[in-house]
Tab-separated table of C-alpha atoms in Angstrom:
chain	number	residue	atom	x	y	z
A	1	MET	CA	-83.722	-85.542	238.057
A	2	GLU	CA	-86.038	-87.513	235.715
A	3	THR	CA	-86.476	-86.303	232.196
A	4	THR	CA	-88.977	-88.134	230.040
A	5	ASP	CA	-88.386	-88.703	226.342
A	6	GLU	CA	-91.434	-86.559	225.682
A	7	ALA	CA	-89.925	-83.606	227.540
A	8	ARG	CA	-86.621	-84.162	225.753
A	9	GLN	CA	-88.412	-84.273	222.407
A	10	GLU	CA	-90.147	-80.962	223.162
A	11	ALA	CA	-86.906	-79.327	224.239
A	12	PHE	CA	-85.278	-80.619	221.052
A	13	GLU	CA	-88.046	-79.233	218.826
A	14	ARG	CA	-87.701	-75.855	220.590
A	15	ARG	CA	-83.967	-75.825	219.946
A	16	ILE	CA	-84.600	-76.541	216.254
A	17	ALA	CA	-87.208	-73.777	216.137
A	18	ARG	CA	-84.733	-71.311	217.682
A	19	GLY	CA	-82.259	-72.181	214.926
A	20	GLU	CA	-79.684	-73.766	217.212
A	21	LYS	CA	-77.318	-76.392	215.873
A	22	ILE	CA	-77.497	-79.856	217.385
A	23	GLU	CA	-74.000	-81.078	218.264
A	24	PRO	CA	-72.548	-84.521	219.101
A	25	GLY	CA	-73.398	-85.172	222.754
A	26	ASP	CA	-76.758	-83.368	222.558
A	27	TRP	CA	-79.955	-85.390	222.868
A	28	MET	CA	-81.773	-86.099	219.605
A	29	PRO	CA	-84.726	-88.273	218.595
A	30	ASP	CA	-83.773	-91.621	217.145
A	31	ALA	CA	-85.579	-90.812	213.883
A	32	TYR	CA	-83.519	-87.605	213.475
A	33	ARG	CA	-80.310	-89.582	213.977
A	34	LYS	CA	-81.388	-92.263	211.494
A	35	GLN	CA	-82.459	-89.788	208.803
A	36	LEU	CA	-79.152	-87.969	209.146
A	37	ILE	CA	-77.078	-91.144	208.911
A	38	ARG	CA	-79.050	-92.110	205.812
A	39	ILE	CA	-78.601	-88.840	203.967
A	40	ILE	CA	-75.037	-88.059	205.090
A	41	SER	CA	-73.757	-91.524	204.176
A	42	GLN	CA	-75.548	-91.388	200.809
A	43	HIS	CA	-73.988	-88.014	200.260
A	44	ALA	CA	-70.537	-89.398	201.143
A	45	HIS	CA	-71.013	-92.325	198.748
A	46	SER	CA	-72.042	-89.875	196.013
A	47	GLU	CA	-68.787	-87.954	196.405
A	48	ILE	CA	-66.753	-91.152	196.230
A	49	VAL	CA	-68.634	-92.732	193.292
A	50	GLY	CA	-68.721	-89.268	191.710
A	51	MET	CA	-64.983	-89.508	191.106
A	52	LEU	CA	-65.479	-92.294	188.556
A	53	PRO	CA	-67.129	-90.590	185.538
A	54	GLU	CA	-64.490	-87.820	185.568
A	55	GLY	CA	-61.582	-89.945	186.711
A	56	ALA	CA	-61.962	-91.864	183.462
A	57	TRP	CA	-60.871	-88.755	181.492
A	58	ILE	CA	-57.804	-87.688	183.486
A	59	THR	CA	-55.408	-89.571	181.221
A	60	ARG	CA	-57.126	-88.192	178.114
A	61	ALA	CA	-57.174	-84.486	179.000
A	62	PRO	CA	-56.206	-82.446	175.907
A	63	ASN	CA	-53.558	-80.323	177.661
A	64	LEU	CA	-51.701	-80.013	180.944
A	65	ARG	CA	-53.844	-77.192	182.344
A	66	GLN	CA	-57.028	-79.190	181.809
A	67	LYS	CA	-55.396	-82.231	183.338
A	68	LEU	CA	-54.331	-80.334	186.476
A	69	VAL	CA	-57.817	-78.886	186.863
A	70	LEU	CA	-59.518	-82.260	186.463
A	71	LEU	CA	-57.084	-83.969	188.840
A	72	ALA	CA	-57.666	-81.259	191.455
A	73	LYS	CA	-61.431	-81.586	191.094
A	74	VAL	CA	-61.472	-85.377	191.430
A	75	GLN	CA	-59.130	-85.116	194.412
A	76	ASP	CA	-61.571	-82.662	196.019
A	77	GLU	CA	-64.403	-85.186	195.635
A	78	ALA	CA	-62.323	-87.755	197.530
A	79	GLY	CA	-61.760	-85.230	200.322
A	80	HIS	CA	-65.450	-84.350	200.409
A	81	GLY	CA	-66.322	-88.017	200.824
A	82	GLN	CA	-63.994	-88.074	203.836
A	83	TYR	CA	-65.574	-84.971	205.444
A	84	LEU	CA	-68.987	-86.589	205.101
A	85	TYR	CA	-68.060	-90.050	206.412
A	86	HIS	CA	-66.590	-88.297	209.450
A	87	ALA	CA	-69.775	-86.280	209.955
A	88	ALA	CA	-71.853	-89.498	209.837
A	89	GLU	CA	-69.496	-91.112	212.354
A	90	THR	CA	-70.405	-88.478	214.946
A	91	LEU	CA	-73.905	-90.045	214.877
A	92	GLY	CA	-72.598	-93.503	215.705
A	93	ALA	CA	-72.255	-94.958	212.194
A	94	THR	CA	-68.927	-96.686	211.502
A	95	ARG	CA	-66.938	-96.345	208.304
A	96	GLU	CA	-67.031	-100.111	207.809
A	97	GLU	CA	-70.827	-100.295	208.076
A	98	MET	CA	-71.225	-97.464	205.593
A	99	ILE	CA	-68.806	-98.918	203.032
A	100	GLU	CA	-70.383	-102.345	203.451
A	101	ALA	CA	-73.813	-100.797	202.790
A	102	LEU	CA	-72.482	-99.167	199.605
A	103	LEU	CA	-70.761	-102.297	198.297
A	104	THR	CA	-73.752	-104.568	198.951
A	105	GLY	CA	-76.102	-102.105	197.246
A	106	LYS	CA	-78.025	-101.382	200.462
A	107	ALA	CA	-77.068	-97.708	200.470
A	108	LYS	CA	-77.779	-95.439	197.532
A	109	TYR	CA	-75.717	-92.714	195.929
A	110	SER	CA	-76.723	-89.995	193.505
A	111	SER	CA	-78.104	-91.675	190.390
A	112	VAL	CA	-76.495	-89.130	188.089
A	113	PHE	CA	-73.202	-91.018	188.426
A	114	ASN	CA	-74.759	-94.082	186.822
A	115	TYR	CA	-74.569	-92.364	183.441
A	116	PRO	CA	-71.440	-92.697	181.293
A	117	SER	CA	-69.126	-89.831	180.365
A	118	LEU	CA	-68.692	-90.453	176.639
A	119	ALA	CA	-66.728	-87.418	175.413
A	120	TRP	CA	-64.303	-84.805	176.681
A	121	ALA	CA	-66.971	-82.078	176.622
A	122	ASP	CA	-68.827	-84.102	179.271
A	123	MET	CA	-66.220	-82.764	181.720
A	124	GLY	CA	-67.488	-79.246	181.088
A	125	ILE	CA	-71.180	-80.127	181.257
A	126	ILE	CA	-70.713	-82.254	184.393
A	127	GLY	CA	-68.871	-79.399	186.128
A	128	TRP	CA	-71.429	-76.766	185.212
A	129	LEU	CA	-74.652	-78.767	185.532
A	130	VAL	CA	-73.959	-81.646	187.926
A	131	ASP	CA	-71.728	-79.684	190.309
A	132	GLY	CA	-73.987	-76.656	189.889
A	133	ALA	CA	-77.007	-78.713	190.960
A	134	ALA	CA	-75.021	-80.193	193.846
A	135	ILE	CA	-73.967	-76.721	195.027
A	136	LEU	CA	-77.597	-75.528	195.153
A	137	ASN	CA	-78.536	-78.511	197.289
A	138	GLN	CA	-75.431	-78.202	199.430
A	139	SER	CA	-75.836	-74.469	200.044
A	140	MET	CA	-79.187	-75.356	201.561
A	141	LEU	CA	-77.678	-78.188	203.625
A	142	ALA	CA	-74.984	-75.792	204.903
A	143	ARG	CA	-77.809	-74.272	206.970
A	144	CYS	CA	-78.997	-77.650	208.298
A	145	SER	CA	-79.641	-78.137	211.997
A	146	TYR	CA	-76.948	-80.768	212.604
A	147	GLY	CA	-73.634	-79.008	213.313
A	148	PRO	CA	-71.129	-81.486	211.825
A	149	TYR	CA	-73.122	-81.909	208.588
A	150	SER	CA	-73.623	-78.168	208.259
A	151	ARG	CA	-69.896	-77.453	208.686
A	152	ALA	CA	-68.898	-80.159	206.200
A	153	MET	CA	-71.265	-78.516	203.702
A	154	VAL	CA	-69.857	-75.019	204.236
A	155	ARG	CA	-66.387	-76.341	203.535
A	156	ILE	CA	-67.527	-78.350	200.521
A	157	CYS	CA	-69.439	-75.418	198.999
A	158	MET	CA	-66.383	-73.170	199.341
A	159	GLU	CA	-64.279	-75.720	197.518
A	160	GLU	CA	-66.844	-76.580	194.855
A	161	GLY	CA	-67.138	-73.057	193.529
A	162	PHE	CA	-64.216	-73.834	191.250
A	163	HIS	CA	-65.760	-77.119	190.054
A	164	LYS	CA	-68.759	-75.375	188.604
A	165	LYS	CA	-66.788	-72.480	187.134
A	166	GLN	CA	-64.159	-74.606	185.391
A	167	GLY	CA	-67.034	-76.549	183.796
A	168	GLN	CA	-68.835	-73.424	182.661
A	169	GLU	CA	-65.596	-71.972	181.310
A	170	MET	CA	-65.095	-75.107	179.203
A	171	VAL	CA	-68.675	-75.037	177.891
A	172	ILE	CA	-68.337	-71.344	176.962
A	173	ARG	CA	-65.119	-72.096	175.075
A	174	TYR	CA	-66.531	-75.051	173.120
A	175	ALA	CA	-69.892	-73.382	172.448
A	176	ARG	CA	-67.962	-70.605	170.682
A	177	GLY	CA	-65.389	-72.985	169.175
A	178	THR	CA	-65.164	-75.000	165.964
A	179	PRO	CA	-68.282	-76.725	164.585
A	180	GLY	CA	-66.895	-80.002	165.929
A	181	GLN	CA	-66.502	-78.542	169.441
A	182	THR	CA	-69.973	-77.005	169.349
A	183	ALA	CA	-71.491	-80.322	168.309
A	184	MET	CA	-69.540	-82.148	171.037
A	185	VAL	CA	-70.750	-79.818	173.803
A	186	GLN	CA	-74.354	-79.857	172.528
A	187	ASP	CA	-74.295	-83.659	172.545
A	188	ALA	CA	-72.986	-83.660	176.126
A	189	LEU	CA	-75.768	-81.264	177.167
A	190	ASN	CA	-78.360	-83.500	175.484
A	191	ARG	CA	-77.212	-86.485	177.503
A	192	TRP	CA	-76.731	-84.781	180.925
A	193	TRP	CA	-79.651	-82.309	181.043
A	194	TRP	CA	-82.293	-84.745	182.299
A	195	PRO	CA	-80.041	-86.673	184.688
A	196	ALA	CA	-79.031	-83.289	186.184
A	197	LEU	CA	-82.681	-82.313	186.746
A	198	MET	CA	-83.284	-85.710	188.378
A	199	MET	CA	-80.531	-84.967	190.919
A	200	PHE	CA	-83.012	-82.907	192.961
A	201	GLY	CA	-85.057	-86.048	193.583
A	202	PRO	CA	-88.740	-86.865	193.164
A	203	HIS	CA	-91.493	-84.237	193.177
A	204	ASP	CA	-92.306	-82.978	196.665
A	205	SER	CA	-95.622	-84.850	196.517
A	206	GLU	CA	-93.752	-88.139	195.908
A	207	SER	CA	-90.897	-87.616	198.344
A	208	SER	CA	-91.577	-89.713	201.446
A	209	ASN	CA	-88.804	-88.137	203.524
A	210	SER	CA	-89.267	-84.451	202.693
A	211	ALA	CA	-91.733	-83.459	205.436
A	212	ALA	CA	-89.660	-84.788	208.329
A	213	LEU	CA	-86.432	-83.405	206.872
A	214	ILE	CA	-87.956	-79.951	206.558
A	215	ARG	CA	-89.586	-80.004	210.005
A	216	TRP	CA	-86.204	-80.713	211.590
A	217	LYS	CA	-84.467	-78.155	209.380
A	218	ILE	CA	-82.188	-80.780	207.885
A	219	LYS	CA	-83.530	-79.432	204.611
A	220	THR	CA	-84.986	-75.955	204.411
A	221	ARG	CA	-86.210	-76.011	200.796
A	222	THR	CA	-88.075	-78.592	198.754
A	223	ASN	CA	-86.800	-80.636	195.803
A	224	ASP	CA	-89.029	-78.777	193.344
A	225	GLU	CA	-88.013	-75.311	194.607
A	226	LEU	CA	-84.339	-76.124	194.171
A	227	ARG	CA	-84.920	-77.676	190.747
A	228	GLN	CA	-86.810	-74.578	189.581
A	229	GLU	CA	-84.003	-72.283	190.719
A	230	PHE	CA	-81.492	-74.460	188.863
A	231	VAL	CA	-83.477	-74.336	185.607
A	232	ASN	CA	-84.057	-70.577	185.876
A	233	GLU	CA	-80.367	-69.943	186.393
A	234	LEU	CA	-79.145	-72.169	183.565
A	235	VAL	CA	-81.563	-71.794	180.675
A	236	PRO	CA	-80.791	-68.126	179.825
A	237	ASP	CA	-77.031	-68.821	179.899
A	238	LEU	CA	-77.357	-71.913	177.710
A	239	HIS	CA	-79.493	-69.973	175.212
A	240	ALA	CA	-77.039	-67.060	175.202
A	241	LEU	CA	-74.336	-69.543	174.248
A	242	GLY	CA	-76.443	-70.794	171.342
A	243	LEU	CA	-76.997	-74.187	172.912
A	244	SER	CA	-80.408	-75.790	172.829
A	245	VAL	CA	-81.988	-77.423	175.851
A	246	PRO	CA	-83.175	-80.936	174.914
A	247	ASP	CA	-86.772	-80.334	176.027
A	248	PRO	CA	-89.356	-79.421	173.343
A	249	ALA	CA	-91.855	-78.500	176.085
A	250	LEU	CA	-89.555	-75.929	177.718
A	251	ARG	CA	-91.262	-72.524	177.922
A	252	TYR	CA	-90.971	-69.265	179.818
A	253	ASN	CA	-93.800	-68.213	182.111
A	254	ALA	CA	-93.644	-64.409	182.234
A	255	GLU	CA	-96.066	-64.187	185.172
A	256	THR	CA	-93.966	-66.293	187.512
A	257	SER	CA	-90.629	-65.567	185.759
A	258	ASN	CA	-90.051	-69.320	185.727
A	259	TRP	CA	-88.757	-71.565	182.982
A	260	ILE	CA	-91.187	-74.499	182.901
A	261	THR	CA	-89.741	-77.824	181.786
A	262	GLY	CA	-91.508	-80.856	180.379
A	263	GLU	CA	-92.104	-83.799	182.710
A	264	ILE	CA	-89.091	-85.757	183.864
A	265	ASP	CA	-89.115	-89.428	182.854
A	266	TRP	CA	-89.756	-90.792	186.333
A	267	ASP	CA	-89.772	-94.395	185.133
A	268	GLU	CA	-86.178	-93.904	184.075
A	269	PHE	CA	-85.390	-92.161	187.380
A	270	TRP	CA	-86.661	-95.088	189.476
A	271	ARG	CA	-85.124	-97.667	187.142
A	272	VAL	CA	-81.668	-96.091	187.634
A	273	VAL	CA	-82.187	-95.652	191.406
A	274	ARG	CA	-83.036	-99.356	191.632
A	275	GLY	CA	-79.865	-100.414	189.850
A	276	GLY	CA	-80.928	-100.506	186.207
A	277	GLY	CA	-78.936	-97.524	184.919
A	278	PRO	CA	-76.269	-97.759	182.226
A	279	CYS	CA	-73.340	-97.851	184.689
A	280	ASN	CA	-74.684	-99.067	188.076
A	281	LYS	CA	-72.839	-102.400	187.898
A	282	GLU	CA	-69.644	-100.836	186.592
A	283	ARG	CA	-69.579	-98.201	189.350
A	284	LEU	CA	-70.061	-100.711	192.154
A	285	ALA	CA	-67.510	-103.075	190.619
A	286	ALA	CA	-64.987	-100.202	190.539
A	287	ARG	CA	-65.638	-99.435	194.223
A	288	GLN	CA	-65.342	-103.122	195.140
A	289	GLN	CA	-62.047	-103.370	193.271
A	290	ALA	CA	-60.701	-100.235	194.982
A	291	HIS	CA	-61.690	-101.739	198.332
A	292	ASP	CA	-60.020	-105.074	197.541
A	293	ASP	CA	-56.924	-103.430	196.087
A	294	GLY	CA	-56.575	-101.350	199.261
A	295	GLN	CA	-56.508	-104.437	201.468
A	296	TRP	CA	-52.697	-104.599	201.531
A	297	VAL	CA	-52.490	-100.947	202.586
A	298	ARG	CA	-54.812	-101.580	205.527
A	299	GLU	CA	-52.744	-104.643	206.459
A	300	ALA	CA	-49.458	-102.758	206.168
A	301	LEU	CA	-50.762	-99.968	208.406
A	302	ALA	CA	-51.941	-102.553	210.940
A	303	ALA	CA	-48.529	-104.205	210.956
A	304	TYR	CA	-46.834	-100.830	211.325
A	305	ALA	CA	-49.109	-99.827	214.199
A	306	ALA	CA	-48.576	-103.188	215.950
A	307	ARG	CA	-44.815	-102.874	215.586
A	308	THR	CA	-44.628	-99.290	216.848
A	309	ASP	CA	-46.962	-100.135	219.762
A	310	ALA	CA	-44.703	-103.073	220.649
A	311	GLY	CA	-41.664	-100.794	220.270
A	312	ARG	CA	-43.171	-98.230	222.633
A	313	SER	CA	-44.176	-100.718	225.312
A	314	THR	CA	-40.704	-102.290	225.432
A	315	ALA	CA	-38.888	-98.963	225.249
B	1	MET	CA	-60.393	-107.459	210.539
B	2	ASP	CA	-60.960	-104.025	212.035
B	3	THR	CA	-59.912	-101.483	209.455
B	4	GLN	CA	-61.517	-98.519	211.109
B	5	TRP	CA	-58.485	-97.139	213.032
B	6	PRO	CA	-58.750	-94.742	215.946
B	7	ARG	CA	-60.312	-91.391	215.167
B	8	PHE	CA	-58.197	-88.262	215.540
B	9	GLU	CA	-59.695	-84.790	215.686
B	10	VAL	CA	-57.912	-82.254	213.484
B	11	PHE	CA	-57.281	-78.581	214.316
B	12	GLU	CA	-56.133	-76.151	211.667
B	13	GLN	CA	-54.721	-72.652	211.853
B	14	ALA	CA	-55.539	-70.479	208.843
B	15	ARG	CA	-52.747	-67.960	209.413
B	16	PRO	CA	-50.025	-67.564	212.046
B	17	GLY	CA	-51.439	-65.821	215.110
B	18	GLN	CA	-54.995	-67.052	214.591
B	19	PRO	CA	-56.466	-69.699	216.913
B	20	HIS	CA	-56.440	-73.346	215.875
B	21	ARG	CA	-59.935	-74.566	215.178
B	22	ASN	CA	-61.482	-77.969	214.679
B	23	ALA	CA	-61.705	-78.850	210.985
B	24	GLY	CA	-63.018	-82.415	211.223
B	25	ALA	CA	-61.486	-85.804	211.824
B	26	VAL	CA	-59.350	-88.508	210.256
B	27	HIS	CA	-58.613	-92.130	211.062
B	28	ALA	CA	-55.057	-93.336	211.499
B	29	PRO	CA	-53.086	-96.035	213.297
B	30	ASP	CA	-50.934	-93.422	215.046
B	31	ALA	CA	-50.507	-89.671	215.493
B	32	GLU	CA	-47.839	-89.323	212.816
B	33	MET	CA	-50.085	-90.913	210.185
B	34	ALA	CA	-53.010	-88.873	211.496
B	35	LEU	CA	-51.054	-85.688	210.791
B	36	GLN	CA	-50.250	-86.861	207.258
B	37	ASN	CA	-53.883	-87.836	206.622
B	38	ALA	CA	-55.069	-84.510	208.036
B	39	ARG	CA	-52.810	-82.712	205.600
B	40	ASP	CA	-54.171	-84.728	202.651
B	41	VAL	CA	-57.819	-84.366	203.663
B	42	PHE	CA	-57.928	-80.741	204.853
B	43	VAL	CA	-55.122	-78.820	203.132
B	44	ARG	CA	-56.021	-78.673	199.462
B	45	ARG	CA	-56.371	-74.870	199.707
B	46	PRO	CA	-53.747	-72.297	200.700
B	47	ASP	CA	-55.281	-71.379	204.040
B	48	CYS	CA	-53.458	-73.528	206.524
B	49	ALA	CA	-50.327	-72.618	208.465
B	50	SER	CA	-50.324	-75.328	211.133
B	51	LEU	CA	-52.127	-78.567	212.027
B	52	TRP	CA	-52.698	-80.286	215.356
B	53	VAL	CA	-54.178	-83.749	215.856
B	54	ALA	CA	-55.431	-85.428	219.038
B	55	PRO	CA	-57.025	-88.868	219.524
B	56	GLU	CA	-60.770	-88.466	219.978
B	57	ALA	CA	-60.617	-90.833	222.973
B	58	ALA	CA	-58.393	-88.353	224.833
B	59	ILE	CA	-60.795	-85.417	224.401
B	60	TYR	CA	-63.186	-84.464	227.204
B	61	SER	CA	-66.171	-82.930	225.407
B	62	ARG	CA	-69.275	-81.377	226.938
B	63	THR	CA	-72.120	-79.481	225.285
B	64	ALA	CA	-74.082	-76.790	227.115
B	65	GLU	CA	-77.032	-79.195	227.144
B	66	GLU	CA	-74.959	-81.941	228.764
B	67	LEU	CA	-73.658	-79.538	231.389
B	68	THR	CA	-77.176	-78.367	232.254
B	69	ALA	CA	-78.702	-81.848	232.356
B	70	GLY	CA	-75.881	-83.796	233.985
B	71	GLU	CA	-74.939	-83.966	237.613
B	72	ALA	CA	-71.847	-81.930	238.301
B	73	GLU	CA	-68.869	-84.117	237.491
B	74	ALA	CA	-66.373	-83.756	240.292
B	75	GLY	CA	-63.189	-85.121	238.788
B	76	ASP	CA	-59.898	-85.251	240.625
B	77	GLU	CA	-59.200	-81.959	242.405
B	78	HIS	CA	-56.040	-82.835	244.291
B	79	GLY	CA	-53.873	-85.158	242.193
B	80	PRO	CA	-50.850	-84.109	240.200
B	81	THR	CA	-51.683	-81.471	237.587
B	82	GLN	CA	-51.064	-81.420	233.865
B	83	MET	CA	-51.653	-78.947	231.070
B	84	TYR	CA	-54.939	-78.988	229.138
B	85	GLN	CA	-55.699	-77.061	225.961
B	86	VAL	CA	-59.168	-75.509	225.997
B	87	PHE	CA	-61.455	-75.230	222.952
B	88	GLN	CA	-64.888	-73.644	222.784
B	89	LYS	CA	-67.785	-73.275	220.372
B	90	GLN	CA	-68.830	-69.703	221.000
B	91	SER	CA	-71.737	-68.980	218.706
B	92	GLN	CA	-74.643	-70.439	216.762
B	93	ARG	CA	-73.788	-68.426	213.697
B	94	GLN	CA	-73.406	-70.550	210.611
B	95	ALA	CA	-69.715	-70.942	210.067
B	96	GLU	CA	-67.145	-73.396	209.012
B	97	THR	CA	-65.738	-73.488	212.494
B	98	PHE	CA	-66.692	-75.664	215.405
B	99	VAL	CA	-64.516	-75.292	218.465
B	100	ASN	CA	-61.771	-72.652	218.588
B	101	HIS	CA	-58.657	-72.790	220.733
B	102	LEU	CA	-58.709	-70.345	223.658
B	103	GLY	CA	-55.615	-71.209	225.672
B	104	SER	CA	-54.422	-73.638	228.287
B	105	VAL	CA	-55.018	-74.379	231.960
B	106	GLU	CA	-53.194	-76.484	234.557
B	107	ALA	CA	-55.481	-78.938	236.339
B	108	SER	CA	-55.568	-82.333	237.991
B	109	SER	CA	-58.452	-83.667	235.833
B	110	PRO	CA	-60.366	-82.691	232.696
B	111	GLU	CA	-63.424	-81.877	234.827
B	112	ALA	CA	-61.349	-79.535	236.969
B	113	ALA	CA	-59.833	-78.033	233.819
B	114	LEU	CA	-63.335	-77.322	232.458
B	115	ARG	CA	-64.371	-75.559	235.705
B	116	GLN	CA	-61.240	-73.463	235.561
B	117	ALA	CA	-61.796	-72.666	231.882
B	118	ALA	CA	-65.418	-71.606	232.554
B	119	GLU	CA	-64.204	-69.190	235.217
B	120	GLN	CA	-61.545	-67.783	232.942
B	121	TRP	CA	-63.452	-67.541	229.639
B	122	GLY	CA	-67.076	-67.393	230.752
B	123	LYS	CA	-69.820	-69.995	230.902
B	124	GLY	CA	-71.688	-69.065	227.730
B	125	ALA	CA	-70.084	-71.686	225.473
B	126	TRP	CA	-72.173	-74.123	223.411
B	127	VAL	CA	-69.487	-76.790	223.419
B	128	TRP	CA	-66.286	-77.280	225.423
B	129	TRP	CA	-63.389	-79.498	224.450
B	130	ILE	CA	-60.653	-80.136	226.997
B	131	VAL	CA	-57.589	-81.791	225.456
B	132	PRO	CA	-54.567	-82.928	227.454
B	133	GLU	CA	-51.439	-81.255	226.098
B	134	SER	CA	-49.734	-84.667	226.104
B	135	ALA	CA	-52.311	-86.019	223.601
B	136	ILE	CA	-51.641	-83.347	220.956
B	137	THR	CA	-49.279	-83.858	218.013
B	138	ARG	CA	-48.361	-80.754	216.032
B	139	SER	CA	-46.934	-80.105	212.588
B	140	THR	CA	-43.427	-78.676	212.973
B	141	GLU	CA	-41.807	-75.593	211.445
B	142	ALA	CA	-39.497	-77.890	209.495
B	143	GLU	CA	-42.459	-79.706	207.915
B	144	ALA	CA	-44.447	-76.576	207.141
B	145	ALA	CA	-43.028	-76.006	203.654
B	146	SER	CA	-43.669	-79.544	202.457
B	147	MET	CA	-47.100	-79.721	204.081
B	148	PHE	CA	-48.641	-76.346	203.309
B	149	ALA	CA	-46.716	-74.658	200.486
B	150	PRO	CA	-47.911	-76.936	197.623
B	151	ALA	CA	-51.474	-75.593	197.960
B	152	LEU	CA	-50.153	-72.073	197.232
B	153	ASN	CA	-49.034	-73.087	193.745
B	154	LYS	CA	-52.434	-74.325	192.614
B	155	PRO	CA	-54.431	-71.192	191.810
B	156	TYR	CA	-56.723	-73.213	189.518
B	157	ARG	CA	-58.353	-74.606	192.674
B	158	GLN	CA	-59.754	-71.128	193.433
B	159	PRO	CA	-63.053	-69.923	191.945
B	160	ASN	CA	-61.551	-66.485	191.162
B	161	TYR	CA	-59.171	-68.155	188.688
B	162	TYR	CA	-62.148	-68.435	186.306
B	163	HIS	CA	-63.905	-65.442	184.774
B	164	VAL	CA	-67.184	-66.936	183.627
B	165	GLN	CA	-69.326	-63.927	184.573
B	166	THR	CA	-67.177	-61.633	182.456
B	167	GLN	CA	-67.197	-64.168	179.650
B	168	MET	CA	-70.982	-64.506	179.765
B	169	ARG	CA	-71.339	-60.704	179.694
B	170	ALA	CA	-69.115	-60.619	176.620
B	171	VAL	CA	-71.192	-63.344	174.956
B	172	ARG	CA	-74.411	-61.430	175.643
B	173	ALA	CA	-73.008	-58.064	174.524
B	174	HIS	CA	-71.907	-59.685	171.289
B	175	ASP	CA	-75.264	-61.286	170.556
B	176	PRO	CA	-78.024	-59.587	172.583
B	177	ASP	CA	-80.935	-61.309	170.787
B	178	GLU	CA	-79.962	-64.660	172.229
B	179	ASP	CA	-80.769	-63.503	175.748
B	180	GLU	CA	-84.459	-64.283	176.125
B	181	ALA	CA	-85.105	-64.004	179.822
C-alpha cells in the first residue's frame, strides 16, 4: 500500500481539525516536529534557568516557612524542566543536543530570567506576575495537539497553582505592611512589570511562528490575546492593594473592558533576547558550571552501571 | 562520553486500587536508579501510592494510526509464553494521563499479546503499550513510606494552602474606592 506524503499531510491536518492528539509513533510533518522541538526545548530551558533568580534567595529567606515554600517552588521548576526535556525526546531530540544548544547560546529561554532579583519582595512579584503569566500560556499549551507536550503542561499547571498564589500572598502582605515593606514591593513591581508583559512575546503581527503554531493547534491563542488577559486580571488587584503600575499610559477602555497599556520597549526586548540583558552571561555561566560540576556524578553512575552489568553477566 | 542513559517509562498509581498510568520518563543507568529518579521527578505531591518503571526499549508500542497503516505484524505464535502487562490510551479527552494499565496476558510475543489484548479489551484504543512483566521494576511496600510519605507533610505545595481570593475580598471590602474596574 503506497501512501504519498501529500495524502499523509492531509490525513494529519484532518486529525488536527478533529481535535485529536498526535502521539509518538504517529506520522507528522517535519515542520511540525521541528517547531515542537524548538518550543518544548526552549520551554524546558526556561524552567531550568528559571531556578536561578529565585534560587539566589533561598539562603536569605526571612523565616523557615518562606524558605520551605521557596525551596519547594524551585524544586518544582527543576522537575518541570525534566518533564519537558522528556516530551521533546519523544520527537527525536536528545538531552545532550538540547543542553549543548542551551550552553552554546543556540537555544533561547524566556528572557524574563535575564533580569536580576534584587530584593526579597522580588520573590512575591516573580511568583504572582512571572508564574502567573507562565500559567496563562501553559493553560493554553495544555490543550495543544501534541500529546506528550499537552500532558506535561497539564501536570505543570496543576503544580504551578501554588507558585502564583504564594507570590500573591506575599505581595498582599507587604502591600499592607510597614512603609519599608510597601516601598520594597512597589520597587519590585516597577522592575518586573515590563519584563512580565514581554513574556508573551512579540506582537502577533511581528511573530514569525504564530500562524503555523495556531494552524496546527500547538497554540490556540495569540500572544496579544494572552497578554491582554494577563493585564486585565492583574491591574484591578494591584490597584486594590494600593500599588501603582509603572505605566503612565495605562488606561481603562470601558467599551472593550480592557486595560490598555503603553507600548512595550521592543528594542529592549530584542536586545535581551539576543544576549544583551543584565544577566544573560551570568545565567549561562551558572548553567555551564552546574554542567561541569555534575561531570563526576555522570562518571560515577557510568562506573556503577558498568560494574553492575559486569556483575550480572558473570553471575 | 554518552551521558544520556537509557530511557525508562514511569507508571504511577494515585491511590491503591487505581490503575497505574504513564506519567512520563526518566533516564537512569539501571532500573533501581530509574525508580529513585522517578520518585524525585514525579512525586512532589501526595498523590502517588506506587511506581513502576520499565526500559523504553522493552516496550512494544503501537498507535491506532500505526495499526491501520502497517501490515499485520505476525510475531511468534508458538514459542514459549511469558506474561505481558497491557496499557491503553482510551480517549482523546484532555487529561494528564496517557496509557492506563488494564491487566496482563500470557503470549509468545508482544504482537501476539497485542492481538489477545484487543480481543479482551476491545479495538478502540488510540495507543497500546505491551510491556513484558520481566522488564518492570516496582516500588515495594517496604519502600513506600520513605518514597511517598514525605509529600504528605508539605501542604504548602498545594494551592489551597493559600487564601488569596479571601484576602483580596477583605482588601476590597476595607477600601472599596480602590477597586476601579
